[in-house]
Coordinates of C-alpha atoms and ligand atoms in Angstrom, one line a residue:
Chain A
M1 CA -7.7 -3.5 -26.2
D2 CA -5.5 -3.8 -29.9
K3 CA -2.9 -1.2 -28.5
L4 CA -2.8 -3.6 -25.8
E5 CA -2.5 -6.6 -28.3
R6 CA -0.3 -5.1 -30.4
L7 CA 2.4 -4.5 -27.8
Y8 CA 2.2 -8.2 -26.9
R9 CA 1.8 -9.5 -30.3
Q10 CA 5.1 -8.9 -31.5
V11 CA 8.5 -8.6 -30.1
I12 CA 7.2 -8.7 -26.7
M13 CA 6.0 -12.1 -26.1
E14 CA 9.1 -14.2 -28.3
H15 CA 12.2 -12.6 -25.4
Y16 CA 9.3 -13.4 -22.9
K17 CA 9.6 -16.5 -23.5
N18 CA 12.4 -17.3 -25.0
P19 CA 15.3 -14.3 -23.7
R20 CA 18.9 -13.8 -25.3
N21 CA 21.8 -13.0 -23.2
K22 CA 20.3 -14.3 -20.1
G23 CA 22.6 -15.6 -16.9
L24 CA 25.9 -13.7 -14.9
K25 CA 29.1 -15.4 -16.0
N26 CA 30.1 -13.1 -12.7
K27 CA 33.9 -12.9 -14.1
D28 CA 36.4 -10.4 -13.9
G29 CA 36.0 -7.9 -16.8
Y30 CA 32.0 -8.2 -16.2
H31 CA 30.1 -4.4 -14.5
K32 CA 27.3 -5.2 -12.6
V33 CA 24.4 -3.5 -12.1
H34 CA 21.3 -4.3 -9.6
I35 CA 18.0 -2.9 -9.6
K36 CA 15.5 -3.0 -7.7
N37 CA 11.8 -1.7 -7.6
P38 CA 10.0 -2.1 -5.1
S39 CA 6.4 -1.1 -5.9
C40 CA 5.9 -3.9 -7.8
G41 CA 9.0 -6.9 -7.5
D42 CA 10.7 -6.1 -10.6
D43 CA 14.6 -7.5 -10.2
I44 CA 17.1 -7.2 -12.3
T45 CA 20.6 -7.8 -12.9
V46 CA 22.6 -6.0 -15.8
E47 CA 26.2 -7.3 -16.4
T48 CA 28.0 -5.7 -19.5
K49 CA 32.0 -6.4 -20.3
V50 CA 33.5 -3.5 -22.5
E51 CA 36.6 -4.2 -24.8
D52 CA 38.5 -2.3 -26.6
G53 CA 35.2 0.8 -26.1
I54 CA 33.1 -2.3 -27.5
V55 CA 30.0 -3.3 -25.3
K56 CA 31.0 -7.1 -25.6
E57 CA 28.4 -8.7 -22.8
V58 CA 25.2 -8.6 -21.7
N59 CA 23.8 -10.1 -19.6
H60 CA 20.8 -9.8 -17.4
E61 CA 18.6 -11.6 -14.6
G62 CA 15.5 -11.2 -12.8
S63 CA 12.7 -11.8 -12.5
G64 CA 9.5 -9.6 -13.1
C65 CA 6.1 -9.2 -15.6
S66 CA 6.6 -10.0 -19.5
I67 CA 7.0 -6.2 -19.8
C68 CA 10.3 -5.7 -18.0
C69 CA 11.8 -9.3 -18.4
S70 CA 11.3 -9.0 -22.4
S71 CA 12.3 -5.5 -22.5
A72 CA 16.1 -6.4 -20.5
S73 CA 16.4 -9.6 -23.9
V74 CA 16.2 -7.1 -25.9
M75 CA 17.8 -4.6 -24.6
S76 CA 20.6 -7.2 -24.3
E77 CA 20.1 -7.8 -28.2
T78 CA 20.0 -5.0 -29.6
L79 CA 23.8 -3.6 -28.0
K80 CA 25.3 -6.0 -27.9
N81 CA 28.6 -6.0 -29.7
K82 CA 27.9 -2.3 -30.9
P83 CA 30.9 0.4 -29.7
V84 CA 29.9 2.4 -26.2
E85 CA 28.8 5.7 -27.5
K86 CA 26.8 4.3 -30.5
A87 CA 25.3 1.5 -27.5
L88 CA 24.4 4.7 -25.4
Q89 CA 22.9 6.5 -27.9
I90 CA 21.0 3.6 -28.9
K91 CA 19.5 3.7 -25.0
D92 CA 19.0 7.8 -24.9
E93 CA 16.4 7.4 -27.8
Y94 CA 14.8 4.1 -27.1
L95 CA 14.3 5.6 -23.7
K96 CA 13.6 9.3 -24.9
M97 CA 10.5 7.2 -27.1
L98 CA 9.0 5.3 -24.2
M99 CA 8.9 9.4 -22.5
D100 CA 7.4 10.3 -25.9
K101 CA 9.4 12.8 -26.5
D102 CA 11.0 14.4 -29.1
R103 CA 14.1 12.2 -30.2
D104 CA 16.3 11.5 -33.2
E105 CA 14.5 9.5 -36.0
T106 CA 17.6 8.3 -37.6
V107 CA 18.8 6.4 -34.4
E108 CA 17.8 2.8 -35.5
L109 CA 16.4 1.2 -32.7
E110 CA 16.2 -2.1 -34.3
D111 CA 14.3 -4.5 -32.4
A112 CA 13.3 -1.7 -29.7
I113 CA 11.7 0.1 -31.2
A114 CA 8.0 -2.8 -30.1
Y115 CA 8.1 -1.0 -27.4
V116 CA 6.7 2.5 -28.6
G117 CA 3.3 1.1 -27.9
V118 CA 4.5 1.8 -24.1
K119 CA 4.2 5.0 -24.0
K120 CA 0.0 5.1 -24.3
F121 CA 0.4 2.6 -20.6
P122 CA 2.3 5.5 -18.8
A123 CA 1.9 3.4 -15.7
R124 CA 4.4 0.7 -18.3
I125 CA 7.0 2.7 -19.0
K126 CA 9.5 2.4 -16.0
C127 CA 9.6 -1.1 -16.9
A128 CA 10.2 -0.8 -19.8
S129 CA 12.9 0.9 -19.0
I130 CA 14.4 -0.5 -15.7
A131 CA 16.9 -3.0 -17.3
W132 CA 18.0 -0.4 -20.1
K133 CA 18.7 2.0 -17.3
A134 CA 20.5 -1.4 -15.2
F135 CA 22.6 -0.7 -18.4
E136 CA 23.5 2.5 -17.7
R137 CA 24.8 2.2 -14.8
A138 CA 26.5 -0.5 -15.7
I139 CA 28.3 1.7 -18.6
K140 CA 29.0 4.0 -16.6
E141 CA 30.2 2.9 -13.6
S142 CA 32.8 0.2 -15.6
E143 CA 33.7 3.3 -16.6
Chain B
M1 CA -28.5 1.3 2.1
D2 CA -28.5 1.5 -2.3
A3 CA -25.3 1.8 -3.5
H4 CA -26.4 3.5 -6.8
V5 CA -27.6 6.3 -4.6
I6 CA -24.8 6.1 -2.3
K7 CA -22.2 6.5 -5.8
K8 CA -23.9 10.1 -6.4
D9 CA -22.2 11.1 -3.2
F10 CA -19.2 10.4 -4.7
P11 CA -18.0 12.8 -7.2
I12 CA -15.1 10.5 -9.1
L13 CA -17.7 8.5 -9.6
K14 CA -19.6 10.6 -12.2
D15 CA -17.6 8.9 -15.1
K16 CA -19.0 5.9 -14.8
T17 CA -17.7 3.9 -16.7
L18 CA -14.9 3.3 -14.0
V19 CA -14.4 0.8 -11.2
Y20 CA -13.2 1.7 -8.4
L21 CA -11.8 -1.3 -6.1
D22 CA -8.9 0.0 -4.9
T23 CA -10.3 1.2 -1.5
S24 CA -7.9 -1.4 0.9
A25 CA -5.4 1.0 -0.6
S26 CA -7.1 4.5 0.0
S27 CA -10.8 5.1 -0.3
L28 CA -12.6 8.1 -2.7
K29 CA -13.8 10.8 -1.1
P30 CA -17.2 12.0 -0.4
N31 CA -18.6 15.5 -1.3
N32 CA -19.7 16.4 2.3
V33 CA -16.1 15.6 3.3
I34 CA -14.4 18.0 0.7
D35 CA -16.9 20.5 0.9
K36 CA -16.1 20.4 5.0
I37 CA -12.8 20.2 3.8
N38 CA -13.3 24.1 1.9
E39 CA -15.7 25.5 4.8
Y40 CA -12.9 26.7 6.5
Y41 CA -10.0 27.2 3.5
K42 CA -12.9 29.2 2.8
E43 CA -14.4 31.0 6.2
Y44 CA -11.5 30.5 8.9
G45 CA -8.6 28.8 7.3
V46 CA -5.8 30.3 10.1
N47 CA -3.9 28.5 13.5
V48 CA -5.5 26.6 15.5
H49 CA -4.7 26.9 20.1
R50 CA -3.1 30.1 19.2
G51 CA -4.6 33.8 18.3
V52 CA -6.6 35.3 20.6
Y53 CA -9.3 36.1 17.4
N54 CA -12.6 34.9 16.8
L55 CA -12.3 33.5 14.1
S56 CA -8.8 31.1 15.2
Y57 CA -11.3 30.7 17.9
V58 CA -13.6 29.1 15.3
A59 CA -11.2 26.9 13.8
T60 CA -9.6 25.8 17.3
S61 CA -13.4 24.2 17.9
K62 CA -14.3 22.9 14.9
Y63 CA -10.8 21.5 14.7
E64 CA -11.3 19.9 18.4
K65 CA -15.7 19.1 17.4
A66 CA -13.6 16.4 15.1
R67 CA -11.6 14.8 17.2
E68 CA -14.7 14.5 20.4
K69 CA -16.7 12.6 16.8
I70 CA -14.0 10.7 16.6
A71 CA -13.4 9.9 20.0
S72 CA -16.4 8.0 20.5
F73 CA -16.3 6.6 16.2
I74 CA -14.5 4.2 18.8
N75 CA -16.1 4.3 21.9
A76 CA -12.7 6.4 23.2
E77 CA -12.4 9.6 25.4
F78 CA -11.3 13.0 24.3
E79 CA -8.0 13.0 24.8
E80 CA -7.2 10.0 24.2
I81 CA -7.2 10.7 20.9
V82 CA -4.1 12.0 19.2
F83 CA -3.5 13.3 16.1
T84 CA -1.4 11.9 13.6
R85 CA 0.2 12.2 9.6
G86 CA -1.8 8.4 8.8
A87 CA -1.5 4.6 10.6
S88 CA 2.1 4.6 9.5
S89 CA 3.0 6.6 11.9
A90 CA 1.0 6.5 14.9
L91 CA 2.1 3.3 15.1
N92 CA 5.4 4.6 14.5
L93 CA 5.0 7.2 17.8
V94 CA 4.0 4.1 19.7
A95 CA 7.2 1.7 19.2
S96 CA 9.6 5.7 18.7
S97 CA 7.8 6.5 22.4
Y98 CA 6.8 2.9 24.3
G99 CA 9.1 0.7 22.7
L100 CA 12.2 3.1 23.1
T101 CA 12.2 3.9 26.5
N102 CA 10.2 0.6 28.1
L103 CA 12.0 -2.1 26.0
S104 CA 14.6 -4.1 26.6
A105 CA 17.3 -7.0 26.1
D106 CA 14.6 -10.2 27.7
D107 CA 12.2 -8.8 25.8
E108 CA 10.1 -9.6 23.4
I109 CA 7.6 -8.7 21.2
I110 CA 4.8 -10.6 19.2
V111 CA 4.3 -9.5 15.4
S112 CA 2.8 -11.7 12.8
E113 CA 4.4 -12.1 8.5
L114 CA 0.5 -10.7 8.1
E115 CA 1.5 -7.2 8.8
H116 CA 1.3 -3.8 6.6
H117 CA 5.9 -3.2 6.9
S118 CA 3.6 0.5 9.2
S119 CA 3.2 -2.1 12.2
V120 CA 6.2 -4.5 11.6
L121 CA 9.2 -2.6 10.7
P122 CA 9.3 0.5 14.8
W123 CA 8.6 -3.1 16.3
Q124 CA 11.5 -4.1 13.9
N125 CA 13.9 -0.8 14.6
V126 CA 12.6 -1.0 18.8
S127 CA 14.4 -4.2 18.3
K128 CA 17.3 -3.5 16.8
I129 CA 18.2 -0.2 19.3
T130 CA 16.7 -2.2 22.2
G131 CA 18.0 -5.6 21.3
A132 CA 14.4 -7.3 22.2
K133 CA 13.1 -10.3 20.4
L134 CA 11.2 -10.2 17.6
V135 CA 9.2 -12.9 16.9
Y136 CA 6.1 -14.3 14.9
V137 CA 2.2 -15.4 15.4
P138 CA 3.1 -18.9 12.8
L139 CA 0.1 -18.8 10.5
N140 CA -2.1 -21.2 9.8
K141 CA -2.8 -22.8 6.7
A142 CA -4.8 -20.2 5.8
G143 CA -2.6 -18.1 6.8
R144 CA -5.1 -15.8 9.7
I145 CA -4.0 -15.5 13.4
T146 CA -5.3 -18.2 15.6
V147 CA -5.8 -17.1 19.9
E148 CA -3.6 -21.2 19.7
N149 CA -1.2 -20.2 17.7
F150 CA -1.2 -16.7 19.4
K151 CA -1.3 -18.7 22.7
K152 CA 2.1 -20.7 21.2
V153 CA 4.1 -17.3 21.5
L154 CA 3.1 -15.1 24.0
T155 CA 5.7 -16.0 26.9
I156 CA 6.3 -14.1 30.4
H157 CA 9.0 -12.5 28.5
T158 CA 6.9 -10.4 26.2
K159 CA 6.5 -6.7 26.5
V160 CA 5.0 -5.8 23.2
V161 CA 1.7 -7.4 20.8
A162 CA 1.7 -5.9 17.7
L163 CA -1.4 -6.8 15.2
T164 CA -3.3 -6.1 12.3
Y165 CA -7.0 -5.8 12.9
I166 CA -7.6 -7.0 9.7
S167 CA -5.1 -7.8 7.2
N168 CA -5.2 -5.8 3.9
V169 CA -4.1 -8.5 0.9
M170 CA -5.6 -11.2 3.1
G171 CA -9.1 -9.1 5.2
Y172 CA -9.1 -11.6 8.1
I173 CA -10.3 -10.5 11.2
T174 CA -7.5 -10.8 13.7
P175 CA -9.5 -12.5 17.0
I176 CA -8.5 -9.1 18.9
K177 CA -10.6 -8.9 21.6
E178 CA -9.2 -12.6 22.8
I179 CA -5.6 -12.4 22.2
I180 CA -5.4 -8.5 24.0
K181 CA -7.1 -10.2 27.0
L182 CA -4.6 -13.0 27.2
A183 CA -1.9 -11.3 26.1
H184 CA -2.7 -8.5 29.2
E185 CA -2.7 -11.4 31.5
K186 CA 0.6 -11.9 30.7
G187 CA 1.8 -8.3 31.6
A188 CA 2.4 -6.9 27.7
I189 CA 0.0 -4.8 26.1
V190 CA -1.2 -3.9 21.9
C191 CA -1.2 -2.3 20.7
V192 CA -3.3 -2.2 17.4
D193 CA -2.9 -1.5 13.4
A194 CA -6.9 -1.0 13.0
A195 CA -5.7 1.0 9.0
Q196 CA -8.4 -2.0 7.4
A197 CA -11.0 -2.2 10.0
A198 CA -11.9 1.4 10.9
P199 CA -13.1 2.0 7.1
H200 CA -14.8 -1.3 8.1
K201 CA -16.7 -2.1 10.6
T202 CA -17.6 -0.5 14.5
I203 CA -14.5 -1.2 16.3
D204 CA -14.9 -0.2 20.3
V205 CA -11.7 -0.1 22.2
K206 CA -13.1 -0.1 25.7
E207 CA -14.9 -3.5 24.4
I208 CA -11.7 -5.0 22.8
D209 CA -9.5 -3.1 25.7
C210 CA -7.0 -2.6 23.8
D211 CA -3.6 -0.6 24.9
F212 CA -3.0 1.5 21.2
L213 CA -4.9 2.1 18.3
A214 CA -3.8 3.8 15.2
F215 CA -5.8 3.9 11.7
S216 CA -5.8 6.5 9.1
G217 CA -8.6 9.5 7.2
H218 CA -7.8 8.4 3.9
K219 CA -9.3 4.5 4.0
M220 CA -12.2 5.9 5.5
C221 CA -13.8 8.2 3.1
G222 CA -11.4 11.4 4.3
P223 CA -8.6 13.0 3.2
T224 CA -4.6 12.6 2.7
G225 CA -2.4 13.9 5.7
I226 CA -4.9 12.7 9.0
G227 CA -4.8 9.5 10.7
V228 CA -5.4 8.8 14.4
L229 CA -4.0 7.0 17.0
Y230 CA -5.4 5.8 20.2
G231 CA -3.9 4.7 23.8
K232 CA -4.5 4.4 27.1
P233 CA -4.3 7.6 28.8
D234 CA -2.4 6.1 31.9
L235 CA -0.2 5.0 29.6
L236 CA -0.1 8.1 26.7
A237 CA 0.6 10.7 30.1
Q238 CA 3.7 8.2 30.8
M239 CA 5.0 8.4 27.5
P240 CA 8.1 11.2 26.3
P241 CA 7.0 12.8 23.3
I242 CA 9.2 12.1 19.6
E243 CA 8.6 15.3 18.3
F244 CA 9.3 18.7 19.6
G245 CA 8.9 22.3 18.4
G246 CA 5.7 25.0 18.9
D247 CA 2.7 24.6 20.2
M248 CA 2.9 20.6 22.4
I249 CA 5.2 22.6 25.8
D250 CA 3.5 24.2 28.6
T251 CA 7.0 26.0 30.0
V252 CA 10.6 26.2 27.9
E253 CA 13.6 27.4 29.5
K254 CA 16.8 27.2 29.1
E255 CA 18.0 24.6 29.7
H256 CA 14.5 22.0 30.2
A257 CA 11.4 22.7 29.0
T258 CA 8.0 20.7 30.4
W259 CA 4.9 19.6 27.9
K260 CA 1.1 19.8 27.8
D261 CA -0.6 16.8 29.0
S262 CA -1.7 14.4 25.9
P263 CA -3.0 14.4 23.2
Y264 CA -0.7 17.7 22.7
K265 CA 2.4 16.8 23.6
F266 CA 2.5 14.8 21.2
E267 CA 1.0 17.1 19.0
T268 CA 3.9 19.9 17.5
G269 CA 3.3 22.2 15.5
T270 CA 0.9 23.8 13.3
P271 CA -1.5 20.1 12.9
P272 CA -3.3 19.9 9.2
I273 CA -6.8 21.1 10.6
A274 CA -8.7 21.0 7.2
E275 CA -8.2 17.1 7.5
A276 CA -8.6 17.0 11.3
I277 CA -12.0 19.2 10.2
G278 CA -12.3 16.5 7.2
L279 CA -11.7 13.5 8.8
G280 CA -14.2 14.9 11.3
A281 CA -16.7 14.9 8.3
A282 CA -16.4 11.4 7.0
V283 CA -17.4 10.2 10.3
D284 CA -20.5 12.2 10.4
Y285 CA -20.8 10.4 7.3
L286 CA -20.4 6.5 7.9
D287 CA -22.1 6.7 11.2
N288 CA -25.1 8.5 8.7
I289 CA -25.1 5.6 7.2
G290 CA -23.9 2.8 9.4
L291 CA -20.5 0.5 9.9
K292 CA -23.0 -2.3 10.4
T293 CA -24.4 -2.2 6.7
I294 CA -21.4 -1.1 4.9
T295 CA -19.4 -4.6 6.0
D296 CA -22.8 -6.9 5.8
H297 CA -23.0 -5.0 1.8
E298 CA -19.0 -5.8 1.4
K299 CA -19.1 -9.4 2.7
K300 CA -21.8 -10.0 1.1
L301 CA -20.3 -8.3 -3.1
S302 CA -17.1 -10.2 -1.9
A303 CA -19.3 -14.2 -1.7
Y304 CA -20.9 -13.0 -5.3
T305 CA -18.1 -11.8 -6.2
I306 CA -15.7 -15.3 -5.4
D307 CA -18.4 -17.6 -6.0
K308 CA -17.7 -16.1 -9.6
M309 CA -14.4 -16.5 -10.3
K310 CA -14.2 -19.8 -8.9
E311 CA -15.9 -21.0 -12.0
I312 CA -13.8 -19.1 -14.6
E313 CA -10.0 -21.3 -14.7
D314 CA -6.2 -20.4 -14.4
I315 CA -7.4 -18.4 -11.3
E316 CA -6.0 -18.8 -7.8
I317 CA -7.1 -17.4 -4.9
Y318 CA -5.6 -17.2 -2.3
N319 CA -8.5 -15.9 0.1
P320 CA -11.5 -17.3 -0.9
N321 CA -12.8 -17.1 2.9
T322 CA -12.3 -13.2 3.3
D323 CA -14.5 -12.1 6.4
T324 CA -14.2 -9.2 4.3
G325 CA -14.2 -6.8 0.4
I326 CA -10.5 -7.7 0.1
I327 CA -9.6 -10.5 -2.6
T328 CA -6.1 -11.7 -3.9
F329 CA -6.0 -13.6 -6.1
N330 CA -3.9 -14.4 -9.4
I331 CA -3.9 -14.6 -13.3
K332 CA -1.7 -19.3 -13.4
G333 CA 1.0 -17.6 -15.3
V334 CA 0.2 -14.0 -15.8
H335 CA 2.8 -11.4 -13.4
P336 CA 0.1 -9.2 -11.7
H337 CA 1.6 -6.4 -13.3
D338 CA 0.9 -7.6 -17.2
A339 CA -2.7 -7.7 -16.0
I340 CA -3.5 -5.1 -14.4
T341 CA -2.7 -2.7 -17.0
Y342 CA -5.8 -5.5 -18.7
F343 CA -7.8 -4.3 -16.3
D344 CA -6.8 0.0 -15.7
G345 CA -8.2 -0.9 -20.6
D346 CA -11.2 -1.6 -18.5
N347 CA -11.6 1.5 -16.4
I348 CA -10.9 -0.6 -13.8
S349 CA -8.6 0.7 -10.2
M350 CA -7.6 -1.6 -8.6
R351 CA -4.0 -2.7 -6.8
A352 CA -0.8 -5.0 -8.2
G353 CA 2.2 -5.5 -5.9
H354 CA 3.2 -6.9 -2.9
H355 CA 0.9 -4.7 -0.9
C356 CA 3.4 -3.4 1.5
A357 CA 3.1 -6.1 3.0
Q358 CA 6.0 -8.3 1.5
L359 CA 6.4 -10.7 4.3
L360 CA 3.3 -12.1 3.7
I361 CA 4.0 -12.2 -0.3
K362 CA 6.7 -14.1 0.7
W363 CA 4.5 -16.4 3.4
L364 CA 2.9 -17.0 0.2
K365 CA 5.4 -18.1 -2.2
V366 CA 3.8 -15.3 -5.3
P367 CA 6.3 -12.5 -7.0
A368 CA 3.2 -10.6 -5.9
T369 CA -0.8 -10.6 -6.3
L370 CA -3.6 -8.5 -8.6
R371 CA -6.7 -6.9 -4.7
I372 CA -9.6 -4.9 -5.5
S373 CA -11.2 -4.4 -2.6
F374 CA -15.1 -2.8 -1.8
Y375 CA -16.6 -0.5 -0.1
L376 CA -20.2 1.2 -0.1
Y377 CA -19.6 2.7 -3.3
N378 CA -19.5 -0.7 -5.3
T379 CA -22.5 -2.4 -7.3
V380 CA -23.2 -5.7 -7.6
E381 CA -23.0 -4.4 -11.3
D382 CA -19.1 -3.0 -10.9
A383 CA -18.8 -6.9 -9.6
D384 CA -19.2 -8.7 -12.8
K385 CA -17.9 -6.6 -15.2
F386 CA -15.0 -7.1 -13.1
I387 CA -16.0 -10.6 -13.4
K388 CA -16.5 -9.7 -17.2
S389 CA -12.7 -8.5 -17.8
L390 CA -11.2 -11.2 -16.1
K391 CA -12.5 -13.8 -18.1
N392 CA -11.5 -11.3 -21.0
A393 CA -7.9 -10.8 -19.3
R394 CA -7.5 -14.7 -18.5
D395 CA -8.3 -15.2 -23.2
F396 CA -6.3 -12.0 -23.5
F397 CA -2.7 -13.5 -22.4
K398 CA -3.6 -17.0 -23.6
E399 CA -3.8 -15.8 -26.6
V400 CA -0.9 -13.9 -27.1
G401 CA 0.8 -17.2 -25.8
F402 CA 1.3 -16.6 -21.7
Ligands
LIG501 C1 -2.3 -2.3 7.5 C2 -2.6 -1.3 7.1 N1 -2.1 -1.2 8.4 C3 -1.6 0.5 8.3 C4 -1.2 1.4 6.9 C5 -0.5 2.3 6.8 O1 -1.1 3.5 6.3 P1 -1.0 4.8 5.9 O2 -0.1 4.7 5.0 O3 -2.1 5.9 5.5 O4 -0.5 5.3 7.5 C6 -2.3 0.3 6.0 C7 -2.3 1.4 5.0 O5 -2.0 1.1 3.5 C8 -3.2 -0.6 6.1 O6 -3.8 -0.9 5.4

């Protein structure tokens, strides 16, 4: 259970209990994407606002397991105020890390690195990626 | 029956650390079923109903012999058994064929919130197309379908009653015989979802007098990709096929064709031959042990487990009075998907989610649940390992701050 413990102890519980950037603004200039995992009930909406090529805001709302909810919070904190290109790059590297694919270790994942342990639990990779995929779609759709 | 001995029949259980508690989703397969499937592919793996050569004759007779075994398994007749891909396609066949041709806007269809999606969504579709009204039997406080509540929704407009025999989440047995009798008095037909019943309890279609009954092979020691629809012969005879093609025809003209009699008019294309033969072997296996013995074994295990679970704090059991080997629960404050990873770490396979029964999950007012289900290969030691893991999981999640 050691690896499970490490997984939960770090950032995950902190963000699960105290999510950052939670709650949608639902205003003009924001782009919203809703993703649902019907098999487990994870349900996340991510909202982004881009200004002058900078991700000005990332908000989220939803329900699900601790991995899903905390990763939405960590994602929002990590990607907020980054240039769009940089944010998408971090997103790519994060997803590669989850899938245990070769990645560019020079790209700083900040707190999101805590999810490195998820690759040991293949059934949970989806939980950890859903918010990040919603972010990706929100950016692509708003472009 | 000694479950320790039974375990030896199931090759997956060679892994002595594995505790398999997800039979409600799919059961494990015994050697005799696997061997039978291999026998088909190795010795007479050709098409059925077509070749006039000896091998095809062998394959055809084994395939039809399986139908005969399955018929007698539920006390039906040979021609009342239609092979399908599974319970889902059997239930869809009833709705798309019987439902769409017989229902109209003034009619009512009785279903329940206990249904698996495959027992309610086909009728939701019939309702959308024909205008017939979907009516839900109110569940009682425990989440059961009762005869009393059924009477409240049964009217002269009721044309179809589509209910589950055993709930895949609550493990309750529906008083189906009484319900069928009442429905028939009003002229309605009853379609029974027996996906969770066929593997675990004796079914006698003549005794309960159901009009249709559906189940899947893979939940009862059989292969995936095969299921059964039982139908009363007069109903099957009047129903149109919903799939057309080879094997199901009598004669074919340019503008017109005629069909074989049931069951063949519902079985177009090359059927799942190995799977049907494999299901025949599964029926042999279950018959040999006896359904009654299996029912009692599961009931004993679930009663034992529930008693132990009640001693653990922070465990919420949603069906403490289950009639079967199915137990649905949560650890308070812990999302089932977080919990399941813990159990997986102890090599305990079980289910987390909404179990293809979102209406019931909504009725329970929870986001999702954990579920364990016992079968003939589970032992008291399995139950003890589960209980131990459950305690540890509860402690673990408390520790890390849930
Ligand atoms: C009660 C019930 N009905 C129907 C089904 C559908 O069976 P299948 O997926 O084999 O078609 C299931 C399986 O989960 C079930 O538990």
